[in-house]
mmCIF file of C-alpha atoms in Angstrom:
data_model
loop_
_atom_site.group_PDB
_atom_site.id
_atom_site.type_symbol
_atom_site.label_atom_id
_atom_site.label_comp_id
_atom_site.label_asym_id
_atom_site.label_seq_id
_atom_site.Cartn_x
_atom_site.Cartn_y
_atom_site.Cartn_z
ATOM 1 C CA UNK A 15 -24.128 -7.183 7.307
ATOM 2 C CA UNK A 16 -22.847 -4.602 4.643
ATOM 3 C CA UNK A 17 -19.212 -5.492 3.893
ATOM 4 C CA UNK A 18 -18.360 -1.458 4.414
ATOM 5 C CA UNK A 19 -18.960 0.125 7.630
ATOM 6 C CA UNK A 20 -17.577 3.415 8.640
ATOM 7 C CA UNK A 21 -16.934 4.438 12.024
ATOM 8 C CA UNK A 22 -16.859 8.104 12.754
ATOM 9 C CA UNK A 23 -15.129 9.026 16.201
ATOM 10 C CA UNK A 24 -15.322 13.074 16.515
ATOM 11 C CA UNK A 25 -16.770 14.914 19.267
ATOM 12 C CA UNK A 26 -18.130 18.174 17.098
ATOM 13 C CA UNK A 27 -21.849 16.941 15.786
ATOM 14 C CA UNK A 28 -21.364 19.203 12.851
ATOM 15 C CA UNK A 29 -18.334 17.662 11.620
ATOM 16 C CA UNK A 30 -19.400 14.348 12.387
ATOM 17 C CA UNK A 31 -22.950 14.528 10.536
ATOM 18 C CA UNK A 32 -20.668 15.498 7.324
ATOM 19 C CA UNK A 33 -18.396 13.021 7.411
ATOM 20 C CA UNK A 34 -21.263 10.102 8.316
ATOM 21 C CA UNK A 35 -23.111 11.932 5.189
ATOM 22 C CA UNK A 36 -20.149 11.401 2.720
ATOM 23 C CA UNK A 37 -19.655 7.819 4.092
ATOM 24 C CA UNK A 38 -23.318 6.728 3.854
ATOM 25 C CA UNK A 39 -23.563 8.190 0.384
ATOM 26 C CA UNK A 40 -20.889 6.069 -0.722
ATOM 27 C CA UNK A 41 -22.355 3.114 0.527
ATOM 28 C CA UNK A 42 -21.014 2.918 4.058
ATOM 29 C CA UNK A 43 -22.803 1.444 7.083
ATOM 30 C CA UNK A 44 -22.133 4.393 9.296
ATOM 31 C CA UNK A 45 -22.009 4.637 13.143
ATOM 32 C CA UNK A 46 -21.466 8.005 14.538
ATOM 33 C CA UNK A 47 -19.553 7.785 18.430
ATOM 34 C CA UNK A 48 -18.846 11.202 20.128
ATOM 35 C CA UNK A 49 -17.479 9.325 23.878
ATOM 36 C CA UNK A 50 -14.038 7.991 23.477
ATOM 37 C CA UNK A 51 -14.637 5.879 26.608
ATOM 38 C CA UNK A 52 -16.823 3.464 23.834
ATOM 39 C CA UNK A 53 -14.443 3.439 21.434
ATOM 40 C CA UNK A 54 -13.457 0.359 21.960
ATOM 41 C CA UNK A 55 -16.560 -1.432 22.898
ATOM 42 C CA UNK A 56 -18.032 0.115 19.629
ATOM 43 C CA UNK A 57 -15.028 -1.404 17.558
ATOM 44 C CA UNK A 58 -15.229 -4.743 19.006
ATOM 45 C CA UNK A 59 -19.532 -4.655 18.322
ATOM 46 C CA UNK A 60 -19.641 -2.881 15.354
ATOM 47 C CA UNK A 61 -16.109 -4.377 13.836
ATOM 48 C CA UNK A 62 -15.789 -1.447 11.206
ATOM 49 C CA UNK A 63 -13.861 -1.569 8.118
ATOM 50 C CA UNK A 64 -12.668 2.122 7.992
ATOM 51 C CA UNK A 65 -12.430 4.398 11.103
ATOM 52 C CA UNK A 66 -12.257 8.171 10.721
ATOM 53 C CA UNK A 67 -10.800 9.258 14.145
ATOM 54 C CA UNK A 68 -10.233 12.835 15.310
ATOM 55 C CA UNK A 69 -7.226 13.361 17.079
ATOM 56 C CA UNK A 70 -8.199 16.457 19.561
ATOM 57 C CA UNK A 71 -11.150 14.929 21.626
ATOM 58 C CA UNK A 72 -12.351 15.758 25.236
ATOM 59 C CA UNK A 73 -11.082 12.988 27.833
ATOM 60 C CA UNK A 74 -9.295 10.561 25.851
ATOM 61 C CA UNK A 75 -7.535 11.797 23.003
ATOM 62 C CA UNK A 76 -6.923 10.002 19.363
ATOM 63 C CA UNK A 77 -3.203 9.058 20.528
ATOM 64 C CA UNK A 78 -4.841 6.834 23.104
ATOM 65 C CA UNK A 79 -7.790 5.594 21.104
ATOM 66 C CA UNK A 80 -4.838 4.109 18.574
ATOM 67 C CA UNK A 81 -2.921 2.378 21.291
ATOM 68 C CA UNK A 82 -6.053 0.977 22.224
ATOM 69 C CA UNK A 83 -6.845 -0.025 18.658
ATOM 70 C CA UNK A 84 -3.171 -1.643 18.453
ATOM 71 C CA UNK A 85 -4.480 -3.972 21.221
ATOM 72 C CA UNK A 86 -7.922 -4.345 19.537
ATOM 73 C CA UNK A 87 -8.565 -7.718 17.536
ATOM 74 C CA UNK A 88 -10.839 -5.915 14.972
ATOM 75 C CA UNK A 89 -8.122 -4.669 12.434
ATOM 76 C CA UNK A 90 -9.601 -1.589 10.648
ATOM 77 C CA UNK A 91 -8.204 0.977 8.227
ATOM 78 C CA UNK A 92 -7.786 3.879 10.069
ATOM 79 C CA UNK A 93 -8.092 7.653 8.123
ATOM 80 C CA UNK A 94 -6.696 10.207 10.815
ATOM 81 C CA UNK A 95 -8.564 13.741 10.840
ATOM 82 C CA UNK A 96 -7.242 16.581 12.997
ATOM 83 C CA UNK A 97 -7.465 20.371 13.334
ATOM 84 C CA UNK A 98 -3.989 20.545 14.318
ATOM 85 C CA UNK A 99 -1.243 21.361 12.046
ATOM 86 C CA UNK A 100 0.212 18.817 9.373
ATOM 87 C CA UNK A 101 3.116 18.244 11.220
ATOM 88 C CA UNK A 102 1.160 16.815 14.205
ATOM 89 C CA UNK A 103 -1.047 14.752 11.668
ATOM 90 C CA UNK A 104 2.316 13.424 10.574
ATOM 91 C CA UNK A 105 3.663 12.444 13.737
ATOM 92 C CA UNK A 106 0.419 10.894 14.705
ATOM 93 C CA UNK A 107 0.189 9.014 11.442
ATOM 94 C CA UNK A 108 3.973 7.764 12.206
ATOM 95 C CA UNK A 109 3.289 6.775 15.906
ATOM 96 C CA UNK A 110 0.222 5.158 14.342
ATOM 97 C CA UNK A 111 1.900 2.886 11.805
ATOM 98 C CA UNK A 112 4.851 2.156 14.516
ATOM 99 C CA UNK A 113 1.974 0.581 17.029
ATOM 100 C CA UNK A 114 0.814 -1.853 14.169
ATOM 101 C CA UNK A 115 -2.202 0.574 13.061
ATOM 102 C CA UNK A 116 -3.417 0.177 9.638
ATOM 103 C CA UNK A 117 -3.306 4.190 9.249
ATOM 104 C CA UNK A 118 -4.800 4.567 5.544
ATOM 105 C CA UNK A 119 -4.215 8.298 5.333
ATOM 106 C CA UNK A 120 -4.703 11.670 7.362
ATOM 107 C CA UNK A 121 -5.519 15.009 6.744
ATOM 108 C CA UNK A 122 -6.202 18.379 8.337
ATOM 109 C CA UNK A 123 -9.815 19.618 8.874
ATOM 110 C CA UNK A 124 -11.953 21.529 7.310
ATOM 111 C CA UNK A 125 -11.677 18.904 4.346
ATOM 112 C CA UNK A 126 -13.407 19.849 1.132
ATOM 113 C CA UNK A 127 -16.274 17.435 0.147
ATOM 114 C CA UNK A 128 -14.367 15.687 -3.323
ATOM 115 C CA UNK A 129 -11.269 15.061 -0.970
ATOM 116 C CA UNK A 130 -12.994 13.107 1.678
ATOM 117 C CA UNK A 131 -15.322 11.065 -0.703
ATOM 118 C CA UNK A 132 -11.681 9.954 -2.503
ATOM 119 C CA UNK A 133 -10.356 9.241 0.625
ATOM 120 C CA UNK A 134 -13.425 7.127 1.558
ATOM 121 C CA UNK A 135 -13.823 5.790 -1.879
ATOM 122 C CA UNK A 136 -10.674 4.224 -2.195
ATOM 123 C CA UNK A 137 -10.911 2.229 0.846
ATOM 124 C CA UNK A 138 -14.417 0.708 0.216
ATOM 125 C CA UNK A 139 -14.083 -2.780 0.371
ATOM 126 C CA UNK A 140 -14.409 -5.350 -2.724
ATOM 127 C CA UNK A 141 -15.099 -8.858 -2.098
ATOM 128 C CA UNK A 142 -11.899 -10.394 -4.001
ATOM 129 C CA UNK A 143 -11.782 -14.026 -3.566
ATOM 130 C CA UNK A 144 -8.090 -14.819 -4.738
ATOM 131 C CA UNK A 145 -7.004 -18.736 -4.169
ATOM 132 C CA UNK A 146 -3.613 -20.569 -4.737
ATOM 133 C CA UNK A 147 -5.689 -22.607 -7.534
ATOM 134 C CA UNK A 148 -6.995 -19.403 -9.605
ATOM 135 C CA UNK A 149 -3.602 -17.880 -9.230
ATOM 136 C CA UNK A 150 -1.782 -20.884 -10.552
ATOM 137 C CA UNK A 151 -4.752 -21.352 -13.309
ATOM 138 C CA UNK A 152 -4.066 -17.669 -14.284
ATOM 139 C CA UNK A 153 -0.514 -18.010 -14.910
ATOM 140 C CA UNK A 154 -1.132 -21.173 -16.948
ATOM 141 C CA UNK A 155 -3.706 -19.159 -18.811
ATOM 142 C CA UNK A 156 -1.535 -15.975 -19.571
ATOM 143 C CA UNK A 157 -3.513 -13.727 -17.707
ATOM 144 C CA UNK A 158 -0.835 -12.296 -16.128
ATOM 145 C CA UNK A 159 0.758 -9.035 -17.897
ATOM 146 C CA UNK A 160 3.836 -6.616 -17.179
ATOM 147 C CA UNK A 161 3.665 -2.997 -16.976
ATOM 148 C CA UNK A 162 6.632 -0.930 -17.343
ATOM 149 C CA UNK A 163 7.140 2.387 -14.741
ATOM 150 C CA UNK A 164 9.354 5.055 -16.679
ATOM 151 C CA UNK A 165 12.140 5.798 -14.763
ATOM 152 C CA UNK A 166 14.264 9.266 -15.600
ATOM 153 C CA UNK A 167 18.230 10.313 -15.250
ATOM 154 C CA UNK A 168 19.178 13.553 -14.616
ATOM 155 C CA UNK A 169 21.969 14.243 -17.471
ATOM 156 C CA UNK A 170 22.720 18.171 -16.810
ATOM 157 C CA UNK A 171 20.697 20.987 -15.528
ATOM 158 C CA UNK A 172 17.017 20.910 -16.640
ATOM 159 C CA UNK A 173 17.572 17.935 -18.498
ATOM 160 C CA UNK A 174 16.177 14.302 -17.462
ATOM 161 C CA UNK A 175 15.785 11.574 -19.798
ATOM 162 C CA UNK A 176 13.868 8.559 -19.507
ATOM 163 C CA UNK A 177 16.256 5.572 -19.873
ATOM 164 C CA UNK A 178 14.946 3.028 -17.798
ATOM 165 C CA UNK A 179 11.870 1.319 -16.499
ATOM 166 C CA UNK A 180 10.642 -0.781 -13.586
ATOM 167 C CA UNK A 181 8.858 -4.318 -14.235
ATOM 168 C CA UNK A 182 5.710 -4.624 -12.853
ATOM 169 C CA UNK A 183 3.308 -7.345 -12.688
ATOM 170 C CA UNK A 184 -0.621 -6.820 -13.482
ATOM 171 C CA UNK A 185 -2.950 -9.679 -13.422
ATOM 172 C CA UNK A 186 -5.870 -9.604 -15.670
ATOM 173 C CA UNK A 187 -8.572 -11.236 -14.260
ATOM 174 C CA UNK A 188 -11.600 -12.492 -15.840
ATOM 175 C CA UNK A 189 -14.029 -11.310 -13.119
ATOM 176 C CA UNK A 190 -12.009 -8.535 -11.509
ATOM 177 C CA UNK A 191 -10.316 -6.829 -13.853
ATOM 178 C CA UNK A 192 -7.026 -5.484 -13.620
ATOM 179 C CA UNK A 193 -5.207 -6.521 -10.188
ATOM 180 C CA UNK A 194 -2.223 -4.926 -8.300
ATOM 181 C CA UNK A 195 0.552 -7.071 -6.814
ATOM 182 C CA UNK A 196 -1.127 -6.310 -3.277
ATOM 183 C CA UNK A 197 -3.901 -8.448 -4.240
ATOM 184 C CA UNK A 198 -2.301 -11.802 -5.205
ATOM 185 C CA UNK A 199 1.072 -11.273 -4.196
ATOM 186 C CA UNK A 200 0.996 -12.923 -0.952
ATOM 187 C CA UNK A 201 -0.658 -15.966 -2.155
ATOM 188 C CA UNK A 202 1.876 -16.505 -4.618
ATOM 189 C CA UNK A 203 4.504 -15.977 -1.611
ATOM 190 C CA UNK A 204 2.273 -18.220 0.751
ATOM 191 C CA UNK A 205 1.466 -20.973 -1.674
ATOM 192 C CA UNK A 206 4.978 -21.594 -3.471
ATOM 193 C CA UNK A 207 3.829 -19.858 -6.776
ATOM 194 C CA UNK A 208 6.418 -17.075 -6.372
ATOM 195 C CA UNK A 209 9.343 -18.716 -8.589
ATOM 196 C CA UNK A 210 6.740 -19.401 -11.308
ATOM 197 C CA UNK A 211 5.536 -15.825 -11.297
ATOM 198 C CA UNK A 212 8.797 -14.332 -11.389
ATOM 199 C CA UNK A 213 9.862 -16.214 -13.773
ATOM 200 C CA UNK A 214 7.258 -15.225 -15.873
ATOM 201 C CA UNK A 215 8.127 -11.215 -15.191
ATOM 202 C CA UNK A 216 11.669 -12.054 -15.707
ATOM 203 C CA UNK A 217 11.400 -13.415 -18.939
ATOM 204 C CA UNK A 218 8.903 -10.889 -19.963
ATOM 205 C CA UNK A 219 10.931 -8.280 -19.357
ATOM 206 C CA UNK A 220 14.042 -9.158 -20.616
ATOM 207 C CA UNK A 221 12.705 -10.070 -23.622
ATOM 208 C CA UNK A 222 10.870 -6.874 -23.990
ATOM 209 C CA UNK A 223 14.443 -4.867 -22.915
ATOM 210 C CA UNK A 224 16.067 -6.995 -25.885
ATOM 211 C CA UNK A 225 13.124 -5.553 -28.023
ATOM 212 C CA UNK A 226 13.960 -2.239 -26.838
ATOM 213 C CA UNK A 227 17.850 -2.713 -27.843
ATOM 214 C CA UNK A 228 16.840 -3.727 -31.031
ATOM 215 C CA UNK A 229 14.723 -0.858 -31.696
ATOM 216 C CA UNK A 230 18.070 1.099 -30.673
ATOM 217 C CA UNK A 231 16.241 2.060 -27.970
ATOM 218 C CA UNK A 232 18.878 1.345 -24.715
ATOM 219 C CA UNK A 233 16.493 0.903 -21.770
ATOM 220 C CA UNK A 234 17.697 -0.006 -18.074
ATOM 221 C CA UNK A 235 15.094 -2.233 -16.690
ATOM 222 C CA UNK A 236 14.584 -2.692 -12.795
ATOM 223 C CA UNK A 237 13.206 -6.395 -11.222
ATOM 224 C CA UNK A 238 11.463 -6.858 -8.034
ATOM 225 C CA UNK A 239 13.305 -9.417 -6.477
ATOM 226 C CA UNK A 240 11.367 -11.558 -3.071
ATOM 227 C CA UNK A 241 12.798 -12.957 0.079
ATOM 228 C CA UNK A 242 13.217 -16.803 -1.348
ATOM 229 C CA UNK A 243 15.347 -15.502 -4.624
ATOM 230 C CA UNK A 244 17.956 -13.661 -2.053
ATOM 231 C CA UNK A 245 17.936 -17.214 0.114
ATOM 232 C CA UNK A 246 18.845 -19.363 -2.869
ATOM 233 C CA UNK A 247 22.733 -19.523 -3.613
ATOM 234 C CA UNK A 248 21.838 -21.262 -7.398
ATOM 235 C CA UNK A 249 20.187 -17.836 -8.425
ATOM 236 C CA UNK A 250 22.951 -15.855 -9.462
ATOM 237 C CA UNK A 251 23.804 -18.226 -12.259
ATOM 238 C CA UNK A 252 20.419 -18.785 -13.369
ATOM 239 C CA UNK A 253 19.715 -14.927 -13.103
ATOM 240 C CA UNK A 254 22.946 -13.918 -15.486
ATOM 241 C CA UNK A 255 22.143 -17.173 -17.974
ATOM 242 C CA UNK A 256 18.826 -15.431 -18.365
ATOM 243 C CA UNK A 257 20.798 -11.980 -19.223
ATOM 244 C CA UNK A 258 22.971 -13.872 -21.710
ATOM 245 C CA UNK A 259 19.920 -15.502 -23.379
ATOM 246 C CA UNK A 260 18.884 -12.329 -24.146
ATOM 247 C CA UNK A 261 22.022 -10.492 -25.059
ATOM 248 C CA UNK A 262 21.568 -7.943 -22.472
ATOM 249 C CA UNK A 263 24.379 -6.258 -20.757
ATOM 250 C CA UNK A 264 24.281 -7.261 -16.878
ATOM 251 C CA UNK A 265 24.663 -3.757 -16.131
ATOM 252 C CA UNK A 266 21.625 -2.461 -17.626
ATOM 253 C CA UNK A 267 19.527 -4.623 -15.507
ATOM 254 C CA UNK A 268 18.992 -3.814 -11.580
ATOM 255 C CA UNK A 269 17.403 -6.069 -8.916
ATOM 256 C CA UNK A 270 15.260 -4.201 -6.164
ATOM 257 C CA UNK A 271 14.658 -5.782 -2.915
ATOM 258 C CA UNK A 272 12.926 -3.945 -0.211
ATOM 259 C CA UNK A 273 14.661 -3.466 3.529
ATOM 260 C CA UNK A 274 12.444 -6.349 4.972
ATOM 261 C CA UNK A 275 13.772 -8.712 2.381
ATOM 262 C CA UNK A 276 17.193 -8.023 3.134
ATOM 263 C CA UNK A 277 17.101 -8.983 6.928
ATOM 264 C CA UNK A 278 15.323 -12.265 7.058
ATOM 265 C CA UNK A 279 19.183 -14.063 6.447
ATOM 266 C CA UNK A 280 21.863 -11.212 6.521
ATOM 267 C CA UNK A 281 24.736 -13.497 5.509
ATOM 268 C CA UNK A 282 23.050 -15.814 2.701
ATOM 269 C CA UNK A 283 21.641 -12.520 0.973
ATOM 270 C CA UNK A 284 25.015 -10.666 1.370
ATOM 271 C CA UNK A 285 26.502 -13.801 -0.054
ATOM 272 C CA UNK A 286 23.834 -13.862 -3.236
ATOM 273 C CA UNK A 287 23.902 -10.326 -3.403
ATOM 274 C CA UNK A 288 27.540 -10.048 -3.419
ATOM 275 C CA UNK A 289 27.924 -12.445 -6.233
ATOM 276 C CA UNK A 290 25.287 -10.626 -8.315
ATOM 277 C CA UNK A 291 27.070 -7.351 -7.804
ATOM 278 C CA UNK A 292 30.685 -9.183 -8.938
ATOM 279 C CA UNK A 293 28.817 -9.932 -12.115
ATOM 280 C CA UNK A 294 28.229 -6.319 -12.690
ATOM 281 C CA UNK A 295 24.503 -6.849 -11.882
ATOM 282 C CA UNK A 296 22.642 -3.628 -10.159
ATOM 283 C CA UNK A 297 21.072 -3.569 -6.604
ATOM 284 C CA UNK A 298 18.736 -1.447 -5.252
ATOM 285 C CA UNK A 299 17.428 -1.431 -1.800
ATOM 286 C CA UNK A 300 13.811 -0.159 -2.095
ATOM 287 C CA UNK A 301 11.997 2.055 0.202
ATOM 288 C CA UNK A 302 15.251 3.570 1.614
ATOM 289 C CA UNK A 303 14.509 5.683 4.773
ATOM 290 C CA UNK A 304 11.122 3.942 6.216
ATOM 291 C CA UNK A 305 12.989 1.187 8.094
ATOM 292 C CA UNK A 306 15.232 1.134 11.427
ATOM 293 C CA UNK A 307 17.738 -0.585 9.910
ATOM 294 C CA UNK A 308 18.223 0.713 6.508
ATOM 295 C CA UNK A 309 21.570 2.228 7.386
ATOM 296 C CA UNK A 310 23.150 -0.732 8.120
ATOM 297 C CA UNK A 311 21.990 -2.687 5.118
ATOM 298 C CA UNK A 312 23.323 0.318 3.439
ATOM 299 C CA UNK A 313 26.600 0.010 4.673
ATOM 300 C CA UNK A 314 26.752 -3.490 4.577
ATOM 301 C CA UNK A 315 25.700 -5.226 1.387
ATOM 302 C CA UNK A 316 26.640 -4.064 -1.971
ATOM 303 C CA UNK A 317 23.867 -1.939 -3.216
ATOM 304 C CA UNK A 318 24.347 0.412 -6.064
ATOM 305 C CA UNK A 319 21.174 2.409 -5.886
ATOM 306 C CA UNK A 320 18.598 3.356 -3.176
ATOM 307 C CA UNK A 321 15.149 4.105 -3.487
ATOM 308 C CA UNK A 322 13.991 7.052 -1.662
ATOM 309 C CA UNK A 323 10.561 6.511 -0.522
ATOM 310 C CA UNK A 324 7.617 8.355 -1.486
ATOM 311 C CA UNK A 325 6.257 9.305 1.412
ATOM 312 C CA UNK A 326 9.166 12.021 1.864
ATOM 313 C CA UNK A 327 8.914 13.120 -2.055
ATOM 314 C CA UNK A 328 5.161 13.949 -1.413
ATOM 315 C CA UNK A 329 5.763 15.907 1.286
ATOM 316 C CA UNK A 330 8.776 18.299 0.248
ATOM 317 C CA UNK A 331 6.556 21.122 -1.277
ATOM 318 C CA UNK A 332 5.155 21.426 2.225
ATOM 319 C CA UNK A 333 7.407 20.314 4.427
ATOM 320 C CA UNK A 334 11.160 22.079 5.672
ATOM 321 C CA UNK A 335 11.697 19.141 7.297
ATOM 322 C CA UNK A 336 10.916 16.404 4.344
ATOM 323 C CA UNK A 337 13.340 18.637 2.427
ATOM 324 C CA UNK A 338 15.999 18.317 4.878
ATOM 325 C CA UNK A 339 15.637 14.410 5.467
ATOM 326 C CA UNK A 340 15.771 13.961 1.440
ATOM 327 C CA UNK A 341 18.834 16.156 1.158
ATOM 328 C CA UNK A 342 20.494 14.198 3.939
ATOM 329 C CA UNK A 343 19.666 10.878 2.644
ATOM 330 C CA UNK A 344 21.085 11.808 -1.036
ATOM 331 C CA UNK A 345 24.094 13.183 0.851
ATOM 332 C CA UNK A 346 24.791 10.370 2.626
ATOM 333 C CA UNK A 347 23.851 7.736 -0.638
ATOM 334 C CA UNK A 348 26.424 10.180 -2.238
ATOM 335 C CA UNK A 349 29.060 9.715 0.234
ATOM 336 C CA UNK A 350 28.621 5.923 0.076
ATOM 337 C CA UNK A 351 28.783 6.164 -4.010
ATOM 338 C CA UNK A 352 25.325 4.864 -4.367
ATOM 339 C CA UNK A 353 23.260 6.661 -6.726
ATOM 340 C CA UNK A 354 19.316 7.980 -5.808
ATOM 341 C CA UNK A 355 15.969 7.474 -7.402
ATOM 342 C CA UNK A 356 13.361 9.119 -5.676
ATOM 343 C CA UNK A 357 9.440 7.455 -6.054
ATOM 344 C CA UNK A 358 6.213 9.219 -6.310
ATOM 345 C CA UNK A 359 7.304 12.555 -8.549
ATOM 346 C CA UNK A 360 3.879 14.074 -9.065
ATOM 347 C CA UNK A 361 4.937 17.514 -10.535
ATOM 348 C CA UNK A 362 7.602 19.871 -11.849
ATOM 349 C CA UNK A 363 7.914 21.743 -8.725
ATOM 350 C CA UNK A 364 8.853 18.425 -6.673
ATOM 351 C CA UNK A 365 11.337 17.579 -9.960
ATOM 352 C CA UNK A 366 13.067 20.789 -9.271
ATOM 353 C CA UNK A 367 13.703 20.709 -5.599
ATOM 354 C CA UNK A 368 14.835 16.734 -6.538
ATOM 355 C CA UNK A 369 17.421 18.178 -9.081
ATOM 356 C CA UNK A 370 18.560 20.739 -6.478
ATOM 357 C CA UNK A 371 19.097 18.111 -3.906
ATOM 358 C CA UNK A 372 21.345 16.072 -6.653
ATOM 359 C CA UNK A 373 19.141 12.988 -6.896
ATOM 360 C CA UNK A 374 20.106 11.195 -9.812
ATOM 361 C CA UNK A 375 16.767 9.327 -10.870
ATOM 362 C CA UNK A 376 13.127 9.841 -10.460
ATOM 363 C CA UNK A 377 9.897 8.043 -11.166
ATOM 364 C CA UNK A 378 6.361 8.757 -10.699
ATOM 365 C CA UNK A 379 3.312 9.648 -12.701
ATOM 366 C CA UNK A 380 4.822 12.972 -13.680
ATOM 367 C CA UNK A 381 7.321 11.046 -15.732
ATOM 368 C CA UNK A 382 5.165 8.952 -16.653
ATOM 369 C CA UNK A 383 2.232 6.012 -15.392
ATOM 370 C CA UNK A 384 3.170 2.423 -15.406
ATOM 371 C CA UNK A 385 1.878 0.899 -18.412
ATOM 372 C CA UNK A 386 2.275 -1.449 -21.186
ATOM 373 C CA UNK A 387 5.393 -1.132 -23.178
ATOM 374 C CA UNK A 388 4.149 0.259 -26.542
ATOM 375 C CA UNK A 389 2.694 3.136 -24.194
ATOM 376 C CA UNK A 390 5.915 3.755 -22.430
ATOM 377 C CA UNK A 391 7.436 4.108 -25.966
ATOM 378 C CA UNK A 392 4.946 6.801 -26.201
ATOM 379 C CA UNK A 393 5.917 8.216 -22.936
ATOM 380 C CA UNK A 394 9.413 8.151 -23.652
ATOM 381 C CA UNK A 395 9.236 10.109 -27.036
ATOM 382 C CA UNK A 396 7.383 12.725 -25.721
ATOM 383 C CA UNK A 397 9.073 13.313 -22.728
ATOM 384 C CA UNK A 398 12.670 13.045 -23.888
ATOM 385 C CA UNK A 399 11.563 15.204 -27.243
ATOM 386 C CA UNK A 400 10.264 18.051 -24.557
ATOM 387 C CA UNK A 401 13.129 18.039 -22.580
ATOM 388 C CA UNK A 402 15.335 18.319 -25.409
ATOM 389 C CA UNK A 403 13.512 21.363 -26.331
ATOM 390 C CA UNK A 404 13.528 22.542 -22.900
ATOM 391 C CA UNK A 405 17.022 22.419 -22.690
ATOM 392 C CA UNK A 406 18.155 23.621 -26.048
ATOM 393 C CA UNK A 407 15.703 26.646 -25.609
#
């Protein structure tokens, strides 16, 4: 059976034909369907890896089909397509996600050929067999590497200075090439390898921060923290000892954790985080604004920074409500004396909007992509020189 199976659910025969042709050209086995009453039956029999779903279908509409899909045993990725406005498409996306459907993207029709190709190409399944033994072997053989995503801080009108980076683990797999955390982090979590993996990332990143410091380049360092560590009362002492070992100031280190990490055992998490914060280690709540209880964690726990999710950042240029939402999040954080960092900044216009809202820090490909330390140093030199010249001019 073809590992890439596309189900096109659209009642417009010309549009469906176009979608199907693009899918076939990319290597999908394509099934076209225009009868919503047969949707779940077809899903169960074909077992698509990707569904391209139109919202406006006579009879049973796309929203109802999303609800049906949420109760199915088949878990495909779903691309929502619609001739409705962007707000409705976004609403359908959020609704699908809340139901547990794997919404991989959405777009308004008509869509350009190259954009549709890009959407479908990134969902092509590649068989990557990642086992605990293979990951353990990769760690032992030094196949893991750390890339650094630059972060810029607002220092004045139009002046953003790169003065930090988030450490991100990668695996240089001998067969599959460069793998990202989504490919193997769950294997580490489920098989007791997360401590070993995190220790490698922390030690590598802290050593790099020490090297930068010796060069006169002071860089704040962001490190991602898994649930395992916020449930370990001995972690704060070990973390502080590691920071001291590398001759770094605890205030230059930010530990980042997602909301789901914070909610697993709130009381224990609060104990661990409070002791880290007392010692001046910064704490960041990642993906702020995407969870139902983010405000509770922000109120109760000693976070010094929140990361504003790129879902909102990318919509700021086209949606007034996204800008208003971001403005509210920044205002709330600042009222609580917490700094803000926006993810996913991809252009100058977005950067300027964030500056107007008073956002403190930013990261994204416009600032610089995640890369090895030597490449990040070049990004810093070019970016900071360019921004200094703009400010002077």
